[in-house]
Short mmCIF file of N, CA and C in Angstrom, two decimals:
data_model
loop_
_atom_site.label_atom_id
_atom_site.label_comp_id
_atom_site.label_asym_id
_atom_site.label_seq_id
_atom_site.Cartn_x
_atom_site.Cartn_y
_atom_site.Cartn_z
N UNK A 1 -34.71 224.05 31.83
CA UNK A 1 -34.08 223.17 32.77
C UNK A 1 -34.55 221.72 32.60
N UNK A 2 -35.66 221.67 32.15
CA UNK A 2 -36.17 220.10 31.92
C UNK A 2 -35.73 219.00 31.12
N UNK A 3 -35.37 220.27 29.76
CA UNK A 3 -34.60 219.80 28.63
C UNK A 3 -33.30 219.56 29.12
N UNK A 4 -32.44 219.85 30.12
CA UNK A 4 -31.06 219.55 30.37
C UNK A 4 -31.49 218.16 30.90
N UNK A 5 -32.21 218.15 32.07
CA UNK A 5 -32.69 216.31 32.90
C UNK A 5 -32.85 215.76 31.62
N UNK A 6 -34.01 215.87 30.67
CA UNK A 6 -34.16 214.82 29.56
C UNK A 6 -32.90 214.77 28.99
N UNK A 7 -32.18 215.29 28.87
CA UNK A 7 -30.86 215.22 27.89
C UNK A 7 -29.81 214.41 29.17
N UNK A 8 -30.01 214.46 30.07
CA UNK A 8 -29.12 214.17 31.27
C UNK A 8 -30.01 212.23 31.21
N UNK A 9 -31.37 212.46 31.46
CA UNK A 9 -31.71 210.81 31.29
C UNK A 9 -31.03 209.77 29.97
N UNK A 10 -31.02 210.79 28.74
CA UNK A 10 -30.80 210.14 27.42
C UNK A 10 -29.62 209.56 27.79
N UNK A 11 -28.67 210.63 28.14
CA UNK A 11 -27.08 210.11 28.09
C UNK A 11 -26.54 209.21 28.94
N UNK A 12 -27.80 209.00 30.18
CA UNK A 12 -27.68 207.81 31.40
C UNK A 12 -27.97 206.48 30.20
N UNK A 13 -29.13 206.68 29.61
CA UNK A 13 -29.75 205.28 28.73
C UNK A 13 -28.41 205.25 27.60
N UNK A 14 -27.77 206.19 26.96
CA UNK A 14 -26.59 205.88 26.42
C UNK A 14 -25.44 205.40 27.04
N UNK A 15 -25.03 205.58 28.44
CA UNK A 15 -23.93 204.92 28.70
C UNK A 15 -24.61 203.62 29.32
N UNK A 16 -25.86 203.38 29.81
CA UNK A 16 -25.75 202.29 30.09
C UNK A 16 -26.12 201.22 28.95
N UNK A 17 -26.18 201.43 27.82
CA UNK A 17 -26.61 200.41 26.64
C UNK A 17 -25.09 200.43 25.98
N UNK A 18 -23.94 201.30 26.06
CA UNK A 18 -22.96 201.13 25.85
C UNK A 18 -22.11 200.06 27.35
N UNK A 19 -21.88 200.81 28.20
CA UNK A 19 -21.56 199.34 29.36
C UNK A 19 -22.53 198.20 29.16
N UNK A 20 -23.54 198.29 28.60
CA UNK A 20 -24.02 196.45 28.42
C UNK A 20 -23.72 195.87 27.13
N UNK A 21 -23.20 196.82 26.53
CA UNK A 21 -22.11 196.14 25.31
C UNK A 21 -21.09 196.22 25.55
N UNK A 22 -20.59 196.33 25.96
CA UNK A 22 -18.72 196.32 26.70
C UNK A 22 -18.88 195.24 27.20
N UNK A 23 -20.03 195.34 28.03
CA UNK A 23 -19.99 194.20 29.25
C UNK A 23 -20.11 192.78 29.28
N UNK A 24 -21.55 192.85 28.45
CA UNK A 24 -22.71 191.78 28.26
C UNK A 24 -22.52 191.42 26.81
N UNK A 25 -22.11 192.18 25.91
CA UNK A 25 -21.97 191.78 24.46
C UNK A 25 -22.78 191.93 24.07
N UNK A 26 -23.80 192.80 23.75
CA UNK A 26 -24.76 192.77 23.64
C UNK A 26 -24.86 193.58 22.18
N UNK A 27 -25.68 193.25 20.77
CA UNK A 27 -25.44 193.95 19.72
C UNK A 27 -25.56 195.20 19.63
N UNK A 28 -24.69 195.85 18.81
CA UNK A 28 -25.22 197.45 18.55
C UNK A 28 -25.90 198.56 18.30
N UNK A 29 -26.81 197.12 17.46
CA UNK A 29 -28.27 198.32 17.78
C UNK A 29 -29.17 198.16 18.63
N UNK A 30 -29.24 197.39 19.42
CA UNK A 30 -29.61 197.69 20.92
C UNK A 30 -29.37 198.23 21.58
N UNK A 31 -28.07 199.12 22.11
CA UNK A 31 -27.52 200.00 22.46
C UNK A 31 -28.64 201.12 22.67
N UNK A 32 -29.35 201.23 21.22
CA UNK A 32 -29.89 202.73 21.18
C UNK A 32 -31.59 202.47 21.67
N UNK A 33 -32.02 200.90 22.12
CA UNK A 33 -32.92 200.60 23.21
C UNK A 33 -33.19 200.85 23.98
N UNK A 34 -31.66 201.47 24.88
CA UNK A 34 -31.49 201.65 26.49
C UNK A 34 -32.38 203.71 26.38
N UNK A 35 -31.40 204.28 25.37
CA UNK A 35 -31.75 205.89 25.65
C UNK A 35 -33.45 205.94 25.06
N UNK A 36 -34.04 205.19 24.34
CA UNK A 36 -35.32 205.38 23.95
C UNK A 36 -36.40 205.00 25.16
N UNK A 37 -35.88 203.96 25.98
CA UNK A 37 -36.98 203.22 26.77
C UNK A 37 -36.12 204.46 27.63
N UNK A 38 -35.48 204.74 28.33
CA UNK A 38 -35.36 205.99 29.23
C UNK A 38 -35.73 207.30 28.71
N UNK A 39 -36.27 207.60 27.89
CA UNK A 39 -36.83 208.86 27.43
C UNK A 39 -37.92 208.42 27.46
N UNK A 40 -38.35 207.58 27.20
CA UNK A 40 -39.93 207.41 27.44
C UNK A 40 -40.37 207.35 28.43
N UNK A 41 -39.94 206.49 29.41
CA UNK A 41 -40.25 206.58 31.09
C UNK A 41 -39.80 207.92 31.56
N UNK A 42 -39.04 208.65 31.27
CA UNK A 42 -38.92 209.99 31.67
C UNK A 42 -39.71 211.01 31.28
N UNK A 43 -40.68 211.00 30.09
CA UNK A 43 -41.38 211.52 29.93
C UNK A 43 -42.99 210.89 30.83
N UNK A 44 -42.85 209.81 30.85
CA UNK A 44 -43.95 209.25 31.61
C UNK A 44 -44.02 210.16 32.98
N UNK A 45 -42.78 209.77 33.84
CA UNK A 45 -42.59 210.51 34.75
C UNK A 45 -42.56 212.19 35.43
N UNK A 46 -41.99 212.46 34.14
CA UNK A 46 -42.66 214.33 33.55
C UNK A 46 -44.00 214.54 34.31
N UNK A 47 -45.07 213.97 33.21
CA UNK A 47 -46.05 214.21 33.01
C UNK A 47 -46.94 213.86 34.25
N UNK A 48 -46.59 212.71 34.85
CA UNK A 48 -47.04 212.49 36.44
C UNK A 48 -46.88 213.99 37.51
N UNK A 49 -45.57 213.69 37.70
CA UNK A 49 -44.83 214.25 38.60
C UNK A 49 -44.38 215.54 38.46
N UNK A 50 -44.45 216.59 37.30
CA UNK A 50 -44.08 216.91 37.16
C UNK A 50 -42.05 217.41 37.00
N UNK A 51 -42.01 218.61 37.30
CA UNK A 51 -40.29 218.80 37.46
C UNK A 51 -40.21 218.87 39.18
N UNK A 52 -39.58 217.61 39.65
CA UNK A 52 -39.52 217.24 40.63
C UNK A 52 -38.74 216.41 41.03
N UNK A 53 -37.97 216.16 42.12
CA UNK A 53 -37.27 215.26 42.62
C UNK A 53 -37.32 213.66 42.45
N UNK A 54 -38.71 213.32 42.25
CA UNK A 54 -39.33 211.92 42.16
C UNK A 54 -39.61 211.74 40.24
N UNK A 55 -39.28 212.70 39.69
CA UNK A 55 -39.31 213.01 38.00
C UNK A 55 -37.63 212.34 37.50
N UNK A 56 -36.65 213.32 38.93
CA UNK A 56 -35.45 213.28 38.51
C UNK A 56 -34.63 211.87 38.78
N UNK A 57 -35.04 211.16 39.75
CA UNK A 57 -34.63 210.06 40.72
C UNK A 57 -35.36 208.72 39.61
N UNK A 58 -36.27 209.10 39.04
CA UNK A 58 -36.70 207.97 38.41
C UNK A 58 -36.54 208.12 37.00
N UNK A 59 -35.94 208.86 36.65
CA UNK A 59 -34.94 208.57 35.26
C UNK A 59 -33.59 207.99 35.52
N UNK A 60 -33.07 208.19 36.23
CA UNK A 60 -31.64 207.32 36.52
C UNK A 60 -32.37 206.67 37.17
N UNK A 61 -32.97 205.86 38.16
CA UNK A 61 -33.33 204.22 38.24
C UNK A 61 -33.31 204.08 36.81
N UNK A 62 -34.50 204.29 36.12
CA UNK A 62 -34.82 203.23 34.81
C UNK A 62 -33.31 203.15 34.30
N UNK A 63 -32.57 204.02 33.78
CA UNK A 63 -31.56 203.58 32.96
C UNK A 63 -29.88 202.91 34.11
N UNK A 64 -29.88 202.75 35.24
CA UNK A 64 -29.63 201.77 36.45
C UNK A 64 -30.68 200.29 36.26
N UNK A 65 -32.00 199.83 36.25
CA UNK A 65 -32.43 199.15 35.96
C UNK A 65 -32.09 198.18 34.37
N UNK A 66 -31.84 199.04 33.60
CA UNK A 66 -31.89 198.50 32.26
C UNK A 66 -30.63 198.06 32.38
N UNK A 67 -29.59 198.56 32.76
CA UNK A 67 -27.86 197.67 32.41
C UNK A 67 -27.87 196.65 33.51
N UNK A 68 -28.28 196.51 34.78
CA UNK A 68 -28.41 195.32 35.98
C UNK A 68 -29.50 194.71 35.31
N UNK A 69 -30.29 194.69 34.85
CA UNK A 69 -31.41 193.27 33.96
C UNK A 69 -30.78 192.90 33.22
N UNK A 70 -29.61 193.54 32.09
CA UNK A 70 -29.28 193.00 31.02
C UNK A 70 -28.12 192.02 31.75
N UNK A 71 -27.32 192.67 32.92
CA UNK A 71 -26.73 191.61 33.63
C UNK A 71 -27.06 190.26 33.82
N UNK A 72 -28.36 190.61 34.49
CA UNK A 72 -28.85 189.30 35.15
C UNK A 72 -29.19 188.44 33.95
N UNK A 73 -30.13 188.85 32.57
CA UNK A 73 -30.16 188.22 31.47
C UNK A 73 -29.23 187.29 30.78
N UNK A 74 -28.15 188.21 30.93
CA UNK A 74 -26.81 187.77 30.23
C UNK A 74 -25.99 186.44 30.96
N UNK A 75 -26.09 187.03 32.15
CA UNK A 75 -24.54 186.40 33.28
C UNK A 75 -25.47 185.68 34.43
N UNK A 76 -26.45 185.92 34.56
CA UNK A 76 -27.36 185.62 36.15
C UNK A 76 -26.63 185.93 37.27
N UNK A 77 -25.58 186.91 37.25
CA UNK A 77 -24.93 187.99 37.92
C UNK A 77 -25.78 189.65 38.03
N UNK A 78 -25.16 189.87 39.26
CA UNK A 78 -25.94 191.33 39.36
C UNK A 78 -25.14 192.18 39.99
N UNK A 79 -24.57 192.77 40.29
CA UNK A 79 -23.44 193.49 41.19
C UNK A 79 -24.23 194.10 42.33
N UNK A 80 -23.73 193.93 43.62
CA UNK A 80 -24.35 194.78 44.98
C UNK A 80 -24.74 196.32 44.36
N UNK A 81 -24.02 197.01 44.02
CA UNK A 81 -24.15 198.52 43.66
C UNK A 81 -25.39 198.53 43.41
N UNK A 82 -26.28 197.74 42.31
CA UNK A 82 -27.57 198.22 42.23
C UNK A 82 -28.33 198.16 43.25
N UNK A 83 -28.32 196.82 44.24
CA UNK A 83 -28.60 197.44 45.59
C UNK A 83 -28.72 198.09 45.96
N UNK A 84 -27.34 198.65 46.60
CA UNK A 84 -27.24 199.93 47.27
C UNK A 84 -27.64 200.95 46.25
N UNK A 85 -27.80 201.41 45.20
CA UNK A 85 -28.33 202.52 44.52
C UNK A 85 -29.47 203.07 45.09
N UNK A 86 -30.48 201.70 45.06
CA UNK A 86 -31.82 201.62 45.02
C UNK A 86 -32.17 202.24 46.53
N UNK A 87 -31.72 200.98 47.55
CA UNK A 87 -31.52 201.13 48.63
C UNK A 87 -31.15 203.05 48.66
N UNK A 88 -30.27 203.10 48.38
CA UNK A 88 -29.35 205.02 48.43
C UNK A 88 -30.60 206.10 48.54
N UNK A 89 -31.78 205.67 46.77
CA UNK A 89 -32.49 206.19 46.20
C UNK A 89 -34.01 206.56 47.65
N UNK A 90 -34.13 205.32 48.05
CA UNK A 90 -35.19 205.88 48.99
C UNK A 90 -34.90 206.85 50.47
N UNK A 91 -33.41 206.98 50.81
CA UNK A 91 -32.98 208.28 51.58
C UNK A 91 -33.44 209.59 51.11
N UNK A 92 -33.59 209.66 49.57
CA UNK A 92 -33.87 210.72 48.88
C UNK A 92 -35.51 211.39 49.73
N UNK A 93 -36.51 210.18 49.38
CA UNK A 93 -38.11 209.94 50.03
C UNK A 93 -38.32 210.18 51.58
N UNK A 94 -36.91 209.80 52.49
CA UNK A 94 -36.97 209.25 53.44
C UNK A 94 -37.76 210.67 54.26
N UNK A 95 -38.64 210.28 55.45
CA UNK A 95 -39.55 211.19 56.00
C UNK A 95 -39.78 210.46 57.78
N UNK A 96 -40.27 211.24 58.35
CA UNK A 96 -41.03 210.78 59.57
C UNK A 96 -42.33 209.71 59.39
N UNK A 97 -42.98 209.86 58.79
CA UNK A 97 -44.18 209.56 58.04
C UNK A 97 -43.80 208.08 57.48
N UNK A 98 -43.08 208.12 56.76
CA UNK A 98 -42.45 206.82 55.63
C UNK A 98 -41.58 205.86 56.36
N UNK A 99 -40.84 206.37 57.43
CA UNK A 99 -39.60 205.63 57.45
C UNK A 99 -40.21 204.20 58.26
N UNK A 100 -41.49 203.76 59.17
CA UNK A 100 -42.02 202.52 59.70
C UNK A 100 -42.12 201.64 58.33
N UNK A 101 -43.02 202.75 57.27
CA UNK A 101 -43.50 201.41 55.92
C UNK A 101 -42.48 201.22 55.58
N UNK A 102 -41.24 202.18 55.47
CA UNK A 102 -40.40 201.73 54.33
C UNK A 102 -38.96 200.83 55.02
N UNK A 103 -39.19 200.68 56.31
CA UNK A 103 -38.80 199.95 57.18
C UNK A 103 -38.78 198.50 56.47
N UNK A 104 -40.54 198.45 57.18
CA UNK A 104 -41.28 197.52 56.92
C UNK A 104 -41.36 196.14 55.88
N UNK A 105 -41.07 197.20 55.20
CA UNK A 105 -40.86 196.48 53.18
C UNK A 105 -39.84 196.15 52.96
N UNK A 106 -38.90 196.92 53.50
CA UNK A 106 -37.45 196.38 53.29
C UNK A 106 -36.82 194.64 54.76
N UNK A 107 -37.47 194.53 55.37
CA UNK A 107 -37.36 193.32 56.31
C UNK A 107 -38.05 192.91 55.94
N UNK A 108 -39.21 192.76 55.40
CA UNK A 108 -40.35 191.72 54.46
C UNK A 108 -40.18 191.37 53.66
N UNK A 109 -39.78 192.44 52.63
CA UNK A 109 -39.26 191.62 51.18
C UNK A 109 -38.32 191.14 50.94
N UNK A 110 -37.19 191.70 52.10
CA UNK A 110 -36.13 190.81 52.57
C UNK A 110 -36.35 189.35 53.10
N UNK A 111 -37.39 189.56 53.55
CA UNK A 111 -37.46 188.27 54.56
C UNK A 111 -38.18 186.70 53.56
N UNK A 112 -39.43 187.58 53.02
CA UNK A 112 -39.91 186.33 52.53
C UNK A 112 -39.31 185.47 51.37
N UNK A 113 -38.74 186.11 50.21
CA UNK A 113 -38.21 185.59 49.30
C UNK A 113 -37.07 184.64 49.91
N UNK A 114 -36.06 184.93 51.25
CA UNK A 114 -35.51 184.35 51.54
C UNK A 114 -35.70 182.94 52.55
N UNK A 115 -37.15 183.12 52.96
CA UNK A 115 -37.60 181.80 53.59
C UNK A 115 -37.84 181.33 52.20
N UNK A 116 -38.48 181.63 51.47
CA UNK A 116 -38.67 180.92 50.31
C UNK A 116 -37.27 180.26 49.39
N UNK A 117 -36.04 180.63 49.51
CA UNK A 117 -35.09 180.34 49.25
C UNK A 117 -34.16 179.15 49.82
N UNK A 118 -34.78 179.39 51.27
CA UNK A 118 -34.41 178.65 51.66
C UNK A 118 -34.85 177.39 51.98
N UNK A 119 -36.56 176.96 52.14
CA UNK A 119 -37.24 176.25 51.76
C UNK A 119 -37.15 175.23 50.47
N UNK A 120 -37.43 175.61 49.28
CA UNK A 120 -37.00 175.31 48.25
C UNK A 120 -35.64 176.19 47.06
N UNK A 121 -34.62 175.68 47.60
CA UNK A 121 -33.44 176.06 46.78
C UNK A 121 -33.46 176.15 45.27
N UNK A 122 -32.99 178.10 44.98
CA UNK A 122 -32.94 178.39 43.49
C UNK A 122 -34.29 179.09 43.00
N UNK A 123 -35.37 178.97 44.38
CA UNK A 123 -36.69 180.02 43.84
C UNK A 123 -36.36 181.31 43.77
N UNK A 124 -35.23 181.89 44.99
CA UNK A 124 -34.95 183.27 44.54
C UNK A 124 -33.59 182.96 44.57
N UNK A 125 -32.56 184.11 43.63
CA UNK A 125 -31.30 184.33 43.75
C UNK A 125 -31.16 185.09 45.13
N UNK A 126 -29.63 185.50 45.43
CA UNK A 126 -29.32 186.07 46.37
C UNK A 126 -29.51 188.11 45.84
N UNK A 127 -29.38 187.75 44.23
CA UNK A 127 -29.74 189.22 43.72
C UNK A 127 -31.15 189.79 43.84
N UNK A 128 -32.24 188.69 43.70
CA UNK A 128 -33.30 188.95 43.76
C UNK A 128 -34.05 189.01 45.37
N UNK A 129 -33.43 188.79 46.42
CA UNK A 129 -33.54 189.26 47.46
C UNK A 129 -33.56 190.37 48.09
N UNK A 130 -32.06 190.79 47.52
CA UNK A 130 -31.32 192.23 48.28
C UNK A 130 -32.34 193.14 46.87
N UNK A 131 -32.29 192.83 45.56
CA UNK A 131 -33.51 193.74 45.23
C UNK A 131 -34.54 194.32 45.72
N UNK A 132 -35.34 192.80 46.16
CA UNK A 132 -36.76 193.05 47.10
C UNK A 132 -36.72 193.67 48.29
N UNK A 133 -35.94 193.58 49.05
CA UNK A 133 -35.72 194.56 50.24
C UNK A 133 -35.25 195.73 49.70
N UNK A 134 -34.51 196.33 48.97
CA UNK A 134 -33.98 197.36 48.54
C UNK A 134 -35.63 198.07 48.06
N UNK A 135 -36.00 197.51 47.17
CA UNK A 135 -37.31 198.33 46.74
C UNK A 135 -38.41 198.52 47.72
N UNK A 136 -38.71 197.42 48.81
CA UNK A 136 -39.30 197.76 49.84
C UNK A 136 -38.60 199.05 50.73
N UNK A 137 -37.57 198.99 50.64
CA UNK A 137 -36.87 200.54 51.55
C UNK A 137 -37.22 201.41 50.75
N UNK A 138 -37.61 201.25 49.21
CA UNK A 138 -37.62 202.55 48.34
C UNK A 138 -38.85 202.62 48.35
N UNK A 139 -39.87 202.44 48.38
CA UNK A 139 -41.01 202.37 48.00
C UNK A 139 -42.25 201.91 49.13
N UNK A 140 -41.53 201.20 50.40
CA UNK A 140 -42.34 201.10 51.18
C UNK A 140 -42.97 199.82 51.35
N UNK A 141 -43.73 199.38 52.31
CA UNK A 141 -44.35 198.17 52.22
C UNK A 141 -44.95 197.60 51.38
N UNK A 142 -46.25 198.79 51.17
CA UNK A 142 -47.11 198.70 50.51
C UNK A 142 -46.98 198.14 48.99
N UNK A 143 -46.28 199.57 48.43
CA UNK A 143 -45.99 199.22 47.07
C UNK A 143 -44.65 198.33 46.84
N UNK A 144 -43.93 198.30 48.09
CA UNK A 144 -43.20 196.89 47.80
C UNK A 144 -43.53 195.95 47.45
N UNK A 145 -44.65 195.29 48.22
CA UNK A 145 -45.36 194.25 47.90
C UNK A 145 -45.75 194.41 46.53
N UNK A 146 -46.48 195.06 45.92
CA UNK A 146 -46.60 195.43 44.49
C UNK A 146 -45.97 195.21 43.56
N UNK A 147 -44.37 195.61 43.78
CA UNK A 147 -43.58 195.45 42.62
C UNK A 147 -43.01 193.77 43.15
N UNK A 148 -43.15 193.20 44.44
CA UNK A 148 -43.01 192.11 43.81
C UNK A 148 -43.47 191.08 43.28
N UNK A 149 -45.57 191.09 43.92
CA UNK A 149 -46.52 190.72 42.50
C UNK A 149 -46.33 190.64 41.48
N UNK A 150 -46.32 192.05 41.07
CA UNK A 150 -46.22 192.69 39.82
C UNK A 150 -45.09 191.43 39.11
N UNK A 151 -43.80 191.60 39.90
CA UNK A 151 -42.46 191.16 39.26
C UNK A 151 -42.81 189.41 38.88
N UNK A 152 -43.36 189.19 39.91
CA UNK A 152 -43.43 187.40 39.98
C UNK A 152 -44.17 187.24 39.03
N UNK A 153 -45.68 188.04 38.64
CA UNK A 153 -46.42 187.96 37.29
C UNK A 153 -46.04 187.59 36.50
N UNK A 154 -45.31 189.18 35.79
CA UNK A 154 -44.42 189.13 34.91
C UNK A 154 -43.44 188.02 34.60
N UNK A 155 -42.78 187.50 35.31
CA UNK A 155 -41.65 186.48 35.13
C UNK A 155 -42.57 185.54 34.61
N UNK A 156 -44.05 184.69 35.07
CA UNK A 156 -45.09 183.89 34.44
C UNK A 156 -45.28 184.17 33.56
N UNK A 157 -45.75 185.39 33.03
CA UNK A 157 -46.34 185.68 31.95
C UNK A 157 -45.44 185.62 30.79
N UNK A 158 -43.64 186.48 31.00
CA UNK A 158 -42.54 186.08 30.34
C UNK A 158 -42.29 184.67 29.59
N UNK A 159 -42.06 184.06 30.73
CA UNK A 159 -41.20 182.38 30.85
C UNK A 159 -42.28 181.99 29.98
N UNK A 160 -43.77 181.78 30.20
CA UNK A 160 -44.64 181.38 29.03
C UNK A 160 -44.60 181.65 28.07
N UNK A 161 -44.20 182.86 27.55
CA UNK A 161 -44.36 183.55 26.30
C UNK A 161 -42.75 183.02 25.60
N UNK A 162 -41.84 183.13 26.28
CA UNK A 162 -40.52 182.41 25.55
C UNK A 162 -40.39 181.06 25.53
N UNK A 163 -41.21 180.33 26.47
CA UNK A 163 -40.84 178.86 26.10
C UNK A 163 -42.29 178.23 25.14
N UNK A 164 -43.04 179.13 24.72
CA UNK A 164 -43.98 178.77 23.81
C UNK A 164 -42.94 179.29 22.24
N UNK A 165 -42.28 180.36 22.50
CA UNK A 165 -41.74 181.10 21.01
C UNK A 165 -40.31 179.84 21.33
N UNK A 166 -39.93 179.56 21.62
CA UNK A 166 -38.56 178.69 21.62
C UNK A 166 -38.56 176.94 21.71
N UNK A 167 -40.09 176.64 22.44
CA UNK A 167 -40.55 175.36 22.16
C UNK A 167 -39.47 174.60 22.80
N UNK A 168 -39.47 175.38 23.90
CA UNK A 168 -38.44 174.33 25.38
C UNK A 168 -39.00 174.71 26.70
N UNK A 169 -38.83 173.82 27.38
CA UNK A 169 -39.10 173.98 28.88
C UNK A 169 -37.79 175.09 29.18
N UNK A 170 -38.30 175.89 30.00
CA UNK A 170 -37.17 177.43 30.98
C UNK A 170 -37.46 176.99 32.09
N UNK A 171 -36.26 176.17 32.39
CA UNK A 171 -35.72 175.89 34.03
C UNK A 171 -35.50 176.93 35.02
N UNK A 172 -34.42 177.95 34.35
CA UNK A 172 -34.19 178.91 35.31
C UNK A 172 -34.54 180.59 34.77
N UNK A 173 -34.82 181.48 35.23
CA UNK A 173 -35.70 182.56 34.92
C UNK A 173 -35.26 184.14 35.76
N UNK A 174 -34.06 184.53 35.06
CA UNK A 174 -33.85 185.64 35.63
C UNK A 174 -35.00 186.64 36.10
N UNK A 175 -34.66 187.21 37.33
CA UNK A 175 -35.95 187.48 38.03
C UNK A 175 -35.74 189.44 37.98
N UNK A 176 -34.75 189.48 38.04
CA UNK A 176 -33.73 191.09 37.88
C UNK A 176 -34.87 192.21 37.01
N UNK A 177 -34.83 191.58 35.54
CA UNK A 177 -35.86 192.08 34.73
C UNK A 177 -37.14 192.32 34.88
N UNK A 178 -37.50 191.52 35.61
CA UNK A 178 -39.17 191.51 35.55
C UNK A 178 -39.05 192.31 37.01
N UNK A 179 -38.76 192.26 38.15
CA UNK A 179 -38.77 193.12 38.92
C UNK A 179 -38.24 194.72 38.87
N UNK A 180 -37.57 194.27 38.00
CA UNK A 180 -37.40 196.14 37.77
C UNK A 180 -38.24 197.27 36.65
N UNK A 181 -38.87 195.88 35.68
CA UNK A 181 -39.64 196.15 35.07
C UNK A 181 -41.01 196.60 36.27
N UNK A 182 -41.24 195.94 36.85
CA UNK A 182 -42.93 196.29 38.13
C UNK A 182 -42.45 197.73 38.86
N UNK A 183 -40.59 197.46 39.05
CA UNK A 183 -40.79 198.97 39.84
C UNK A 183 -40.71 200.43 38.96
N UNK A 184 -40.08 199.77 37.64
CA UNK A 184 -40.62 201.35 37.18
C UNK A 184 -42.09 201.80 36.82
N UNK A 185 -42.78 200.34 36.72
CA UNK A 185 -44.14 200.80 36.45
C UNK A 185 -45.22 201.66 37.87
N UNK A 186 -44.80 201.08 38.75
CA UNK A 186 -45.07 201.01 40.18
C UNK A 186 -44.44 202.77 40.68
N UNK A 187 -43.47 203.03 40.11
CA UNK A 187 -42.64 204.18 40.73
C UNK A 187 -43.62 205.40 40.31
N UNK A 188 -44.53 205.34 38.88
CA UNK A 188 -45.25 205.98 38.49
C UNK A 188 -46.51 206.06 38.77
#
């Protein structure tokens, strides 16, 4: 049965590296990027979690994550759906126990990026908002906060590393990627 999920993750990382070439234009042998980095996090997740609900739920995020980053990369567009996916995904978790933190995280991480948005205009998108609350509903306060450390890091550590290899100042800095990059690390 495990081997059907891994074969069920592969073919998620195959259609979504095929819709981000339909979509995004994205070359052809990248395509076969999307099913490798989702077999690998699915095996990551295996080996945690065993064969489990939180094994199965976090192989389709990652390969949901990988075609909405390549969005945001591409277009600095993101479609609501991944939202609501994410958002969908923590009903799965949802408990007596969980539902205050994961409350919590989702009006916080909602909240702050958007004072911050609104403060200084263009620090967060409107995608990278409904993300951060979405993953705070999935994940909770706690590790909400986490993946969006994690995410804001990353985007530093990124933006440095490409505008040293490209030898230009990066004005604007899709944020999609690097936050979904913290929550699959974070989910594990």
């Amino acid at each position: 049965m495990k081997y059907l999920f891994f074969a069920i993750f592969v073919l998620c990382g195959v259609l979504s590296g095929i819709a981000s070439y339909k979509k995004f234009s994205i070359k052809k042998y990248q395509i076969f990027i999307y099913p490798l980095i989702t077999l690998i996090s699915s095996a990551l997740y295996y080996h945690i979690f065993g064969f489990s609900t939180q094994f199965a739920v976090g192989g389709i995020l990652v390969a949901i994550f990988l075609f909405f980053s390549t969005g945001d990369i591409k277009t600095r567009k993101v479609s609501d759906i991944m939202h609501i996916l994410v958002f969908l995904a923590g009903f799965i978790f949802l408990s007596k126990e969980r539902f205050l933190p994961m409350l919590a995280g989702a009006i916080i991480l909602g909240i702050i990026p958007l004072i911050a948005a609104v403060i200084k205009p263009g620090t967060f998108g409107g995608a990278d908002i409904k993300f951060l609350a979405a993953a705070g509903w999935l994940f909770g306060f706690r590790n909400g906060v986490t993946v969006m450390v994690f995410g804001l890091l990353f985007s530093i550590i990124g933006t440095l590393i490409i505008s040293v290899v490209r030898h230009k100042k990066i004005t604007r800095v899709p944020m999609i990627p690097y936050f979904c990059l913290a929550a699959t690390l974070i989910y594990s």
